[in-house]
Amino acid sequence: MKTVPLLLAGVALAAGCATDADCWGNGLCVSNACKCDAGWIGLNCTRLDLRPAPVISAYGMKPNISSWGGLPTKVDGKWHLHVAEMVNGCGLSSWGSNSRIVHAVSDNLTEPFVFNDVSLGPWAHNPQLAVDKSGEKPKYLLFHIGEGRQEKTLKKCGTDTPEPPIPSKSSPVLHTSDSPYGPWEPNTELPGVNNPSPFIFPNGTIILTGTDWKIFRADSWQGPWTSQQIIWSGNGGNGTWEDPYLWYDPVRKVYKLLCHVWPSYAPDEPACNHNYSLREAGYAFSYDGIHFTKYVGNPFDNKVTHVDGSVSYLSTRERPKLVFADDGYTPIALANGVSSNPEPWGCKDKPGVDWTNTLVQPIGDHQ
């Protein structure tokens, strides 16, 4: 029978662990101390081993185009980033109308990505690319929210000439292609999921979750789908969990979730007056993919040390996604949508301070 971390039962572990469960799916308990897997650090292996980040973010800092997260994927020696970008010179406050999904490329994971093409026009947001390698050739699955067709009037925020809408076919949350360059075809067999996060097993079986906290399963991305509500345990700390990123670790045989966590604050205090968030992220793991145990602490926070020695304190760090090594389970980078404005997190979508970008920060010694 699988055990839960003893810390949940109020047991103090001076030496760190009693069983492997006390290492939270990211290491082994050896002589009452957690031996963490590559990419994880800390007494109980619950902290990502983040290394100095580039000074210039992956996308949206230079040139200054407000973007809000995506997942870099390596294909044929190049890195591909399908990322949410706001059109017409607008910031994040326009995301509900002006967000589109663009495709950018880079030769190096830690260097800025360069715009290549538009994958889906407004309105489309929060992309995550997954690759099904179970067939004769890879199938590229672009999960997102929005239907990729303009149904709202686009805002004009800058001095540039407003861009015309990009025609594209409608889909609730999924478009597919035989190439990361597209073209992208809609798939209508997927159940409605807010902020979908997929994981595809080597045999093509797929699991999917979103902010409704259900686990969807299918033998292939074409369905049919079943669903079951996640059952939570553990003290996840203060704040509201959202933006799930789901994956399976075949070595530890556990399912894992990385999330953004909204910080808690007094209801009568304006959010825009807050100091920097002390809570940015949440982590949980599960042995069966349904019963998830939440960890109380931060797997990462808003402090970013850069390669030149400078330090940034992000006002918010959301949309977490992990880039894995070729083995498929060792994390080598963390991708986020971030706001580097000095204003507190509650101001991230306030016009004038709503310029955001997409950060990719290395993890561990892998590059």
mmCIF file of C-alpha atoms in Angstrom:
data_model
loop_
_atom_site.group_PDB
_atom_site.id
_atom_site.type_symbol
_atom_site.label_atom_id
_atom_site.label_comp_id
_atom_site.label_asym_id
_atom_site.label_seq_id
_atom_site.Cartn_x
_atom_site.Cartn_y
_atom_site.Cartn_z
ATOM 1 C CA MET A 1 0.000 0.000 0.000
ATOM 2 C CA LYS A 2 1.296 3.453 -0.893
ATOM 3 C CA THR A 3 2.033 5.829 1.957
ATOM 4 C CA VAL A 4 1.613 9.576 2.269
ATOM 5 C CA PRO A 5 4.337 11.889 3.533
ATOM 6 C CA LEU A 6 4.613 11.725 7.319
ATOM 7 C CA LEU A 7 4.712 15.506 7.432
ATOM 8 C CA LEU A 8 0.987 15.418 6.605
ATOM 9 C CA ALA A 9 0.358 13.442 9.778
ATOM 10 C CA GLY A 10 2.153 16.023 11.881
ATOM 11 C CA VAL A 11 5.244 13.855 12.358
ATOM 12 C CA ALA A 12 8.462 15.876 12.691
ATOM 13 C CA LEU A 13 11.324 14.301 10.770
ATOM 14 C CA ALA A 14 14.567 15.760 12.058
ATOM 15 C CA ALA A 15 16.604 13.687 9.628
ATOM 16 C CA GLY A 16 14.356 14.428 6.643
ATOM 17 C CA CYS A 17 12.431 11.246 5.783
ATOM 18 C CA ALA A 18 11.166 7.864 6.913
ATOM 19 C CA THR A 19 9.914 6.507 3.545
ATOM 20 C CA ASP A 20 10.277 7.425 -0.124
ATOM 21 C CA ALA A 21 6.906 9.167 0.100
ATOM 22 C CA ASP A 22 8.533 11.802 2.308
ATOM 23 C CA CYS A 23 10.647 12.765 -0.720
ATOM 24 C CA TRP A 24 7.442 13.660 -2.585
ATOM 25 C CA GLY A 25 8.039 11.585 -5.698
ATOM 26 C CA ASN A 26 11.303 13.367 -6.504
ATOM 27 C CA GLY A 27 13.855 11.147 -4.778
ATOM 28 C CA LEU A 28 14.557 8.201 -2.486
ATOM 29 C CA CYS A 29 14.776 8.027 1.295
ATOM 30 C CA VAL A 30 18.249 6.699 2.142
ATOM 31 C CA SER A 31 19.311 6.468 5.813
ATOM 32 C CA ASN A 32 16.569 8.936 6.810
ATOM 33 C CA ALA A 33 17.692 11.533 4.272
ATOM 34 C CA CYS A 34 16.156 12.253 0.865
ATOM 35 C CA LYS A 35 18.459 11.659 -2.076
ATOM 36 C CA CYS A 36 16.907 13.945 -4.653
ATOM 37 C CA ASP A 37 16.596 13.204 -8.349
ATOM 38 C CA ALA A 38 18.307 15.518 -10.838
ATOM 39 C CA GLY A 39 16.468 18.817 -11.061
ATOM 40 C CA TRP A 40 15.143 18.765 -7.486
ATOM 41 C CA ILE A 41 16.680 19.978 -4.238
ATOM 42 C CA GLY A 42 15.692 20.586 -0.602
ATOM 43 C CA LEU A 43 15.185 18.551 2.540
ATOM 44 C CA ASN A 44 12.244 16.734 0.934
ATOM 45 C CA CYS A 45 13.098 17.238 -2.760
ATOM 46 C CA THR A 46 10.258 19.715 -3.300
ATOM 47 C CA ARG A 47 12.257 22.634 -4.693
ATOM 48 C CA LEU A 48 13.296 23.003 -8.340
ATOM 49 C CA ASP A 49 17.070 23.364 -8.767
ATOM 50 C CA LEU A 50 16.834 26.638 -10.676
ATOM 51 C CA ARG A 51 20.040 28.068 -12.126
ATOM 52 C CA PRO A 52 20.847 31.625 -13.307
ATOM 53 C CA ALA A 53 18.438 32.836 -15.974
ATOM 54 C CA PRO A 54 19.202 34.790 -19.137
ATOM 55 C CA VAL A 55 19.067 38.567 -18.812
ATOM 56 C CA ILE A 56 16.762 38.754 -21.839
ATOM 57 C CA SER A 57 13.670 36.563 -21.496
ATOM 58 C CA ALA A 58 12.734 33.929 -24.035
ATOM 59 C CA TYR A 59 9.983 35.941 -25.701
ATOM 60 C CA GLY A 60 8.419 39.374 -25.372
ATOM 61 C CA MET A 61 11.202 41.382 -23.734
ATOM 62 C CA LYS A 62 13.200 42.393 -26.827
ATOM 63 C CA PRO A 63 11.393 43.270 -28.972
ATOM 64 C CA ASN A 64 8.838 44.422 -26.417
ATOM 65 C CA ILE A 65 5.722 42.415 -27.251
ATOM 66 C CA SER A 66 3.601 41.350 -24.315
ATOM 67 C CA SER A 67 3.477 37.563 -24.070
ATOM 68 C CA TRP A 68 2.180 35.157 -21.450
ATOM 69 C CA GLY A 69 3.790 31.745 -21.458
ATOM 70 C CA GLY A 70 4.319 28.640 -23.537
ATOM 71 C CA LEU A 71 6.267 25.357 -23.537
ATOM 72 C CA PRO A 72 9.535 25.045 -25.520
ATOM 73 C CA THR A 73 9.779 21.778 -27.448
ATOM 74 C CA LYS A 74 12.857 20.427 -29.248
ATOM 75 C CA VAL A 75 12.302 19.142 -32.783
ATOM 76 C CA ASP A 76 15.125 18.205 -35.176
ATOM 77 C CA GLY A 77 17.745 20.171 -33.284
ATOM 78 C CA LYS A 78 15.723 23.402 -32.961
ATOM 79 C CA TRP A 79 13.655 24.676 -30.072
ATOM 80 C CA HIS A 80 10.064 25.646 -30.856
ATOM 81 C CA LEU A 81 7.934 27.868 -28.625
ATOM 82 C CA HIS A 82 4.197 28.250 -29.162
ATOM 83 C CA VAL A 83 3.424 31.244 -27.016
ATOM 84 C CA ALA A 84 0.528 33.581 -26.194
ATOM 85 C CA GLU A 85 1.137 37.074 -27.635
ATOM 86 C CA MET A 86 -1.016 40.216 -27.405
ATOM 87 C CA VAL A 87 -1.570 42.052 -30.696
ATOM 88 C CA ASN A 88 -1.941 45.765 -31.535
ATOM 89 C CA GLY A 89 0.666 46.958 -29.044
ATOM 90 C CA CYS A 90 -1.431 45.838 -26.080
ATOM 91 C CA GLY A 91 -0.441 44.432 -22.702
ATOM 92 C CA LEU A 92 -1.823 41.551 -20.707
ATOM 93 C CA SER A 93 -5.014 43.429 -19.811
ATOM 94 C CA SER A 94 -6.166 42.775 -23.400
ATOM 95 C CA TRP A 95 -5.709 39.008 -23.184
ATOM 96 C CA GLY A 96 -9.450 38.297 -23.354
ATOM 97 C CA SER A 97 -9.655 39.722 -26.885
ATOM 98 C CA ASN A 98 -6.160 40.315 -28.312
ATOM 99 C CA SER A 99 -4.289 37.127 -27.451
ATOM 100 C CA ARG A 100 -3.092 34.956 -30.296
ATOM 101 C CA ILE A 101 -0.713 31.982 -30.417
ATOM 102 C CA VAL A 102 2.522 32.508 -32.307
ATOM 103 C CA HIS A 103 5.359 30.153 -33.140
ATOM 104 C CA ALA A 104 8.921 31.260 -32.348
ATOM 105 C CA VAL A 105 12.188 29.332 -32.765
ATOM 106 C CA SER A 106 15.655 29.300 -31.250
ATOM 107 C CA ASP A 107 18.825 27.247 -31.642
ATOM 108 C CA ASN A 108 19.353 27.336 -27.878
ATOM 109 C CA LEU A 109 16.843 26.830 -25.069
ATOM 110 C CA THR A 110 18.273 29.707 -23.033
ATOM 111 C CA GLU A 111 18.504 32.243 -25.860
ATOM 112 C CA PRO A 112 15.662 34.514 -27.030
ATOM 113 C CA PHE A 113 13.172 32.930 -29.412
ATOM 114 C CA VAL A 114 12.507 34.653 -32.733
ATOM 115 C CA PHE A 115 9.021 35.013 -34.208
ATOM 116 C CA ASN A 116 8.426 32.622 -37.093
ATOM 117 C CA ASP A 117 4.688 32.470 -37.837
ATOM 118 C CA VAL A 118 1.183 32.757 -36.409
ATOM 119 C CA SER A 119 -0.270 29.427 -35.309
ATOM 120 C CA LEU A 120 -3.740 30.685 -34.288
ATOM 121 C CA GLY A 121 -5.135 34.185 -34.495
ATOM 122 C CA PRO A 122 -7.209 35.960 -31.862
ATOM 123 C CA TRP A 123 -8.759 34.736 -29.842
ATOM 124 C CA ALA A 124 -6.454 31.962 -28.561
ATOM 125 C CA HIS A 125 -4.521 31.785 -25.293
ATOM 126 C CA ASN A 126 -2.489 29.636 -22.869
ATOM 127 C CA PRO A 127 -0.941 27.216 -25.396
ATOM 128 C CA GLN A 128 0.777 23.967 -24.539
ATOM 129 C CA LEU A 129 2.289 21.807 -27.264
ATOM 130 C CA ALA A 130 2.352 18.026 -26.815
ATOM 131 C CA VAL A 131 3.831 15.491 -29.229
ATOM 132 C CA ASP A 132 2.349 12.045 -29.851
ATOM 133 C CA LYS A 133 5.209 9.776 -30.988
ATOM 134 C CA SER A 134 3.271 6.507 -30.917
ATOM 135 C CA GLY A 135 2.576 6.423 -34.669
ATOM 136 C CA GLU A 136 4.718 6.186 -37.772
ATOM 137 C CA LYS A 137 5.371 9.917 -37.606
ATOM 138 C CA PRO A 138 4.922 12.444 -34.796
ATOM 139 C CA LYS A 139 1.624 14.246 -34.335
ATOM 140 C CA TYR A 140 1.794 17.740 -32.871
ATOM 141 C CA LEU A 141 -1.084 18.637 -30.561
ATOM 142 C CA LEU A 142 -1.591 22.307 -29.695
ATOM 143 C CA PHE A 143 -3.831 22.605 -26.623
ATOM 144 C CA HIS A 144 -5.165 26.052 -25.715
ATOM 145 C CA ILE A 145 -8.206 28.080 -24.722
ATOM 146 C CA GLY A 146 -10.128 30.190 -27.230
ATOM 147 C CA GLU A 147 -11.264 29.033 -30.637
ATOM 148 C CA GLY A 148 -8.647 30.723 -32.775
ATOM 149 C CA ARG A 149 -11.158 32.916 -34.572
ATOM 150 C CA GLN A 150 -11.957 36.559 -33.981
ATOM 151 C CA GLU A 151 -15.258 36.952 -32.156
ATOM 152 C CA LYS A 152 -14.447 40.164 -30.251
ATOM 153 C CA THR A 153 -13.292 43.617 -31.296
ATOM 154 C CA LEU A 154 -9.528 43.876 -30.947
ATOM 155 C CA LYS A 155 -8.183 46.606 -28.710
ATOM 156 C CA LYS A 156 -5.621 49.069 -30.053
ATOM 157 C CA CYS A 157 -3.134 50.073 -27.373
ATOM 158 C CA GLY A 158 0.025 51.242 -29.125
ATOM 159 C CA THR A 159 0.981 53.496 -32.001
ATOM 160 C CA ASP A 160 1.334 50.669 -34.515
ATOM 161 C CA THR A 161 -1.243 50.080 -37.216
ATOM 162 C CA PRO A 162 -3.822 47.583 -35.920
ATOM 163 C CA GLU A 163 -3.287 44.101 -37.287
ATOM 164 C CA PRO A 164 -6.096 42.430 -39.215
ATOM 165 C CA PRO A 165 -7.532 39.220 -37.773
ATOM 166 C CA ILE A 166 -5.880 35.960 -38.833
ATOM 167 C CA PRO A 167 -8.551 33.599 -40.184
ATOM 168 C CA SER A 168 -8.398 30.137 -38.658
ATOM 169 C CA LYS A 169 -10.721 27.218 -38.110
ATOM 170 C CA SER A 170 -12.584 26.848 -34.831
ATOM 171 C CA SER A 171 -11.734 24.398 -32.069
ATOM 172 C CA PRO A 172 -12.567 24.406 -28.356
ATOM 173 C CA VAL A 173 -9.117 23.540 -27.005
ATOM 174 C CA LEU A 174 -7.098 21.556 -29.547
ATOM 175 C CA HIS A 175 -5.539 21.929 -32.980
ATOM 176 C CA THR A 176 -3.307 19.295 -34.569
ATOM 177 C CA SER A 177 -0.571 19.248 -37.201
ATOM 178 C CA ASP A 178 2.115 17.023 -38.699
ATOM 179 C CA SER A 179 4.684 19.762 -38.064
ATOM 180 C CA PRO A 180 5.411 22.378 -35.372
ATOM 181 C CA TYR A 181 5.150 24.895 -38.235
ATOM 182 C CA GLY A 182 1.542 23.931 -38.946
ATOM 183 C CA PRO A 183 -0.889 24.191 -40.649
ATOM 184 C CA TRP A 184 -3.182 23.523 -37.684
ATOM 185 C CA GLU A 185 -6.435 21.623 -38.018
ATOM 186 C CA PRO A 186 -9.195 21.730 -35.373
ATOM 187 C CA ASN A 187 -10.173 18.701 -33.349
ATOM 188 C CA THR A 188 -13.667 18.723 -31.869
ATOM 189 C CA GLU A 189 -13.578 15.423 -29.965
ATOM 190 C CA LEU A 190 -11.965 16.903 -26.862
ATOM 191 C CA PRO A 191 -14.127 17.771 -23.839
ATOM 192 C CA GLY A 192 -14.181 21.393 -22.766
ATOM 193 C CA VAL A 193 -11.257 22.036 -20.398
ATOM 194 C CA ASN A 194 -10.130 25.398 -19.038
ATOM 195 C CA ASN A 195 -6.356 25.919 -19.316
ATOM 196 C CA PRO A 196 -5.720 22.353 -20.532
ATOM 197 C CA SER A 197 -2.490 20.546 -19.629
ATOM 198 C CA PRO A 198 -1.891 17.202 -21.415
ATOM 199 C CA PHE A 199 0.597 14.381 -20.938
ATOM 200 C CA ILE A 200 1.069 11.712 -23.609
ATOM 201 C CA PHE A 201 2.496 8.287 -22.759
ATOM 202 C CA PRO A 202 4.807 6.476 -25.246
ATOM 203 C CA ASN A 203 1.923 4.228 -26.376
ATOM 204 C CA GLY A 204 -0.270 7.241 -27.235
ATOM 205 C CA THR A 205 -2.465 7.086 -24.135
ATOM 206 C CA ILE A 206 -3.203 10.625 -22.995
ATOM 207 C CA ILE A 207 -4.201 12.254 -19.721
ATOM 208 C CA LEU A 208 -5.372 15.821 -19.387
ATOM 209 C CA THR A 209 -6.328 18.216 -16.627
ATOM 210 C CA GLY A 210 -7.326 21.859 -16.222
ATOM 211 C CA THR A 211 -8.563 24.335 -13.659
ATOM 212 C CA ASP A 212 -11.786 22.372 -13.173
ATOM 213 C CA TRP A 213 -9.488 19.774 -11.508
ATOM 214 C CA LYS A 214 -10.672 16.718 -13.367
ATOM 215 C CA ILE A 215 -8.413 14.087 -14.904
ATOM 216 C CA PHE A 216 -9.470 13.186 -18.456
ATOM 217 C CA ARG A 217 -8.140 9.975 -20.000
ATOM 218 C CA ALA A 218 -8.229 8.430 -23.476
ATOM 219 C CA ASP A 219 -6.403 5.719 -25.396
ATOM 220 C CA SER A 220 -5.439 8.381 -27.937
ATOM 221 C CA TRP A 221 -5.883 12.104 -28.464
ATOM 222 C CA GLN A 222 -8.843 11.260 -30.692
ATOM 223 C CA GLY A 223 -10.812 9.903 -27.721
ATOM 224 C CA PRO A 224 -13.236 8.712 -26.475
ATOM 225 C CA TRP A 225 -12.632 10.389 -23.116
ATOM 226 C CA THR A 226 -13.465 9.494 -19.542
ATOM 227 C CA SER A 227 -13.092 11.813 -16.566
ATOM 228 C CA GLN A 228 -12.765 11.694 -12.797
ATOM 229 C CA GLN A 229 -12.521 14.477 -10.242
ATOM 230 C CA ILE A 230 -9.177 14.926 -8.492
ATOM 231 C CA ILE A 231 -9.277 14.059 -4.786
ATOM 232 C CA TRP A 232 -6.991 16.319 -2.773
ATOM 233 C CA SER A 233 -5.177 15.792 0.509
ATOM 234 C CA GLY A 234 -2.425 17.632 2.325
ATOM 235 C CA ASN A 235 -1.921 21.215 3.361
ATOM 236 C CA GLY A 236 -1.391 23.237 0.202
ATOM 237 C CA GLY A 237 -0.805 26.445 2.146
ATOM 238 C CA ASN A 238 -2.500 29.776 1.621
ATOM 239 C CA GLY A 239 -3.755 30.907 -1.764
ATOM 240 C CA THR A 240 -5.735 29.595 -4.731
ATOM 241 C CA TRP A 241 -4.241 26.977 -7.036
ATOM 242 C CA GLU A 242 -4.541 27.399 -10.827
ATOM 243 C CA ASP A 243 -2.625 26.930 -14.119
ATOM 244 C CA PRO A 244 -1.903 23.190 -13.641
ATOM 245 C CA TYR A 245 0.976 21.497 -15.439
ATOM 246 C CA LEU A 246 0.596 17.705 -15.376
ATOM 247 C CA TRP A 247 3.165 14.982 -16.031
ATOM 248 C CA TYR A 248 4.055 11.369 -15.174
ATOM 249 C CA ASP A 249 7.429 10.236 -13.832
ATOM 250 C CA PRO A 250 8.088 6.648 -15.048
ATOM 251 C CA VAL A 251 11.044 6.173 -12.682
ATOM 252 C CA ARG A 252 9.206 7.050 -9.456
ATOM 253 C CA LYS A 253 5.886 5.860 -10.937
ATOM 254 C CA VAL A 254 4.035 8.952 -9.778
ATOM 255 C CA TYR A 255 1.863 11.637 -11.347
ATOM 256 C CA LYS A 256 2.885 15.216 -10.617
ATOM 257 C CA LEU A 257 1.309 18.664 -10.756
ATOM 258 C CA LEU A 258 2.983 22.057 -10.807
ATOM 259 C CA CYS A 259 0.671 25.049 -10.388
ATOM 260 C CA HIS A 260 0.582 28.775 -9.955
ATOM 261 C CA VAL A 261 -0.862 29.888 -6.617
ATOM 262 C CA TRP A 262 -2.637 33.184 -6.143
ATOM 263 C CA PRO A 263 -1.516 34.707 -2.842
ATOM 264 C CA SER A 264 -4.060 35.341 -0.122
ATOM 265 C CA TYR A 265 -4.893 38.847 0.996
ATOM 266 C CA ALA A 266 -7.454 40.681 3.073
ATOM 267 C CA PRO A 267 -10.742 41.131 1.148
ATOM 268 C CA ASP A 268 -10.908 44.837 2.001
ATOM 269 C CA GLU A 269 -7.377 45.606 0.768
ATOM 270 C CA PRO A 270 -6.980 46.578 -2.916
ATOM 271 C CA ALA A 271 -4.949 43.912 -4.690
ATOM 272 C CA CYS A 272 -2.840 46.495 -6.482
ATOM 273 C CA ASN A 273 -1.447 47.760 -3.164
ATOM 274 C CA HIS A 274 0.167 44.483 -2.205
ATOM 275 C CA ASN A 275 3.831 43.807 -1.737
ATOM 276 C CA TYR A 276 5.560 41.103 -3.708
ATOM 277 C CA SER A 277 3.916 37.736 -3.437
ATOM 278 C CA LEU A 278 5.464 35.310 -0.961
ATOM 279 C CA ARG A 279 3.631 32.458 -2.670
ATOM 280 C CA GLU A 280 4.075 31.777 -6.364
ATOM 281 C CA ALA A 281 3.648 28.058 -6.931
ATOM 282 C CA GLY A 282 2.264 24.759 -5.711
ATOM 283 C CA TYR A 283 3.362 21.151 -6.127
ATOM 284 C CA ALA A 284 1.423 17.908 -5.666
ATOM 285 C CA PHE A 285 1.977 14.238 -6.477
ATOM 286 C CA SER A 286 -0.123 11.089 -6.802
ATOM 287 C CA TYR A 287 0.424 7.354 -7.097
ATOM 288 C CA ASP A 288 -2.816 6.669 -8.980
ATOM 289 C CA GLY A 289 -3.432 9.888 -10.915
ATOM 290 C CA ILE A 290 -6.542 10.753 -8.896
ATOM 291 C CA HIS A 291 -5.523 11.140 -5.240
ATOM 292 C CA PHE A 292 -3.081 14.068 -5.179
ATOM 293 C CA THR A 293 -1.202 15.243 -2.071
ATOM 294 C CA LYS A 294 -0.428 18.962 -1.923
ATOM 295 C CA TYR A 295 2.862 20.307 -0.575
ATOM 296 C CA VAL A 296 2.695 23.362 1.667
ATOM 297 C CA GLY A 297 5.731 25.210 0.274
ATOM 298 C CA ASN A 298 6.998 26.835 -2.917
ATOM 299 C CA PRO A 299 8.665 24.685 -5.602
ATOM 300 C CA PHE A 300 9.879 28.044 -6.968
ATOM 301 C CA ASP A 301 9.368 31.709 -6.072
ATOM 302 C CA ASN A 302 9.554 35.169 -7.630
ATOM 303 C CA LYS A 303 13.288 35.742 -7.098
ATOM 304 C CA VAL A 304 15.337 35.271 -10.274
ATOM 305 C CA THR A 305 19.135 35.403 -10.340
ATOM 306 C CA HIS A 306 20.517 36.166 -13.804
ATOM 307 C CA VAL A 307 23.702 35.016 -15.514
ATOM 308 C CA ASP A 308 25.264 38.471 -15.085
ATOM 309 C CA GLY A 309 24.744 38.319 -11.304
ATOM 310 C CA SER A 310 21.789 40.705 -11.230
ATOM 311 C CA VAL A 311 18.632 39.745 -9.338
ATOM 312 C CA SER A 312 15.008 40.352 -10.322
ATOM 313 C CA TYR A 313 11.934 40.090 -8.136
ATOM 314 C CA LEU A 314 8.987 39.316 -10.379
ATOM 315 C CA SER A 315 5.654 40.782 -9.396
ATOM 316 C CA THR A 316 4.027 37.577 -10.636
ATOM 317 C CA ARG A 317 5.209 34.275 -12.110
ATOM 318 C CA GLU A 318 2.429 32.204 -13.617
ATOM 319 C CA ARG A 319 1.667 29.547 -16.283
ATOM 320 C CA PRO A 320 4.391 27.113 -15.047
ATOM 321 C CA LYS A 321 5.574 24.458 -17.492
ATOM 322 C CA LEU A 322 8.600 22.147 -17.407
ATOM 323 C CA VAL A 323 11.001 21.288 -20.208
ATOM 324 C CA PHE A 324 12.422 17.776 -19.865
ATOM 325 C CA ALA A 325 15.657 16.144 -21.009
ATOM 326 C CA ASP A 326 15.575 13.493 -23.713
ATOM 327 C CA ASP A 327 14.732 10.889 -21.057
ATOM 328 C CA GLY A 328 11.317 12.542 -20.704
ATOM 329 C CA TYR A 329 11.351 12.976 -16.918
ATOM 330 C CA THR A 330 14.436 14.984 -15.850
ATOM 331 C CA PRO A 331 13.472 18.700 -15.753
ATOM 332 C CA ILE A 332 15.969 21.002 -17.482
ATOM 333 C CA ALA A 333 14.053 24.301 -17.574
ATOM 334 C CA LEU A 334 11.043 26.078 -16.110
ATOM 335 C CA ALA A 335 8.903 28.245 -18.394
ATOM 336 C CA ASN A 336 6.552 30.927 -17.039
ATOM 337 C CA GLY A 337 4.529 33.929 -18.039
ATOM 338 C CA VAL A 338 5.994 36.693 -15.856
ATOM 339 C CA SER A 339 5.552 40.334 -14.995
ATOM 340 C CA SER A 340 8.831 42.061 -14.216
ATOM 341 C CA ASN A 341 7.221 45.412 -13.430
ATOM 342 C CA PRO A 342 7.995 46.827 -9.982
ATOM 343 C CA GLU A 343 4.258 46.969 -9.283
ATOM 344 C CA PRO A 344 2.784 44.149 -7.128
ATOM 345 C CA TRP A 345 1.115 41.108 -8.649
ATOM 346 C CA GLY A 346 -2.380 42.579 -8.496
ATOM 347 C CA CYS A 347 -1.351 45.226 -11.055
ATOM 348 C CA LYS A 348 -0.166 42.833 -13.746
ATOM 349 C CA ASP A 349 -3.209 43.503 -15.944
ATOM 350 C CA LYS A 350 -3.562 47.209 -15.167
ATOM 351 C CA PRO A 351 -3.055 49.319 -18.317
ATOM 352 C CA GLY A 352 0.308 51.028 -18.137
ATOM 353 C CA VAL A 353 1.971 48.292 -16.076
ATOM 354 C CA ASP A 354 0.665 45.257 -17.974
ATOM 355 C CA TRP A 355 3.724 44.471 -20.107
ATOM 356 C CA THR A 356 4.611 40.835 -19.567
ATOM 357 C CA ASN A 357 7.012 38.332 -21.100
ATOM 358 C CA THR A 358 7.829 34.638 -21.197
ATOM 359 C CA LEU A 359 10.781 33.469 -19.101
ATOM 360 C CA VAL A 360 12.674 30.188 -19.538
ATOM 361 C CA GLN A 361 15.032 29.472 -16.615
ATOM 362 C CA PRO A 362 17.485 26.530 -16.616
ATOM 363 C CA ILE A 363 17.207 23.742 -14.054
ATOM 364 C CA GLY A 364 20.192 21.745 -12.823
ATOM 365 C CA ASP A 365 23.273 21.002 -14.886
ATOM 366 C CA HIS A 366 21.391 19.965 -18.023
ATOM 367 C CA GLN A 367 21.337 22.301 -21.013
#
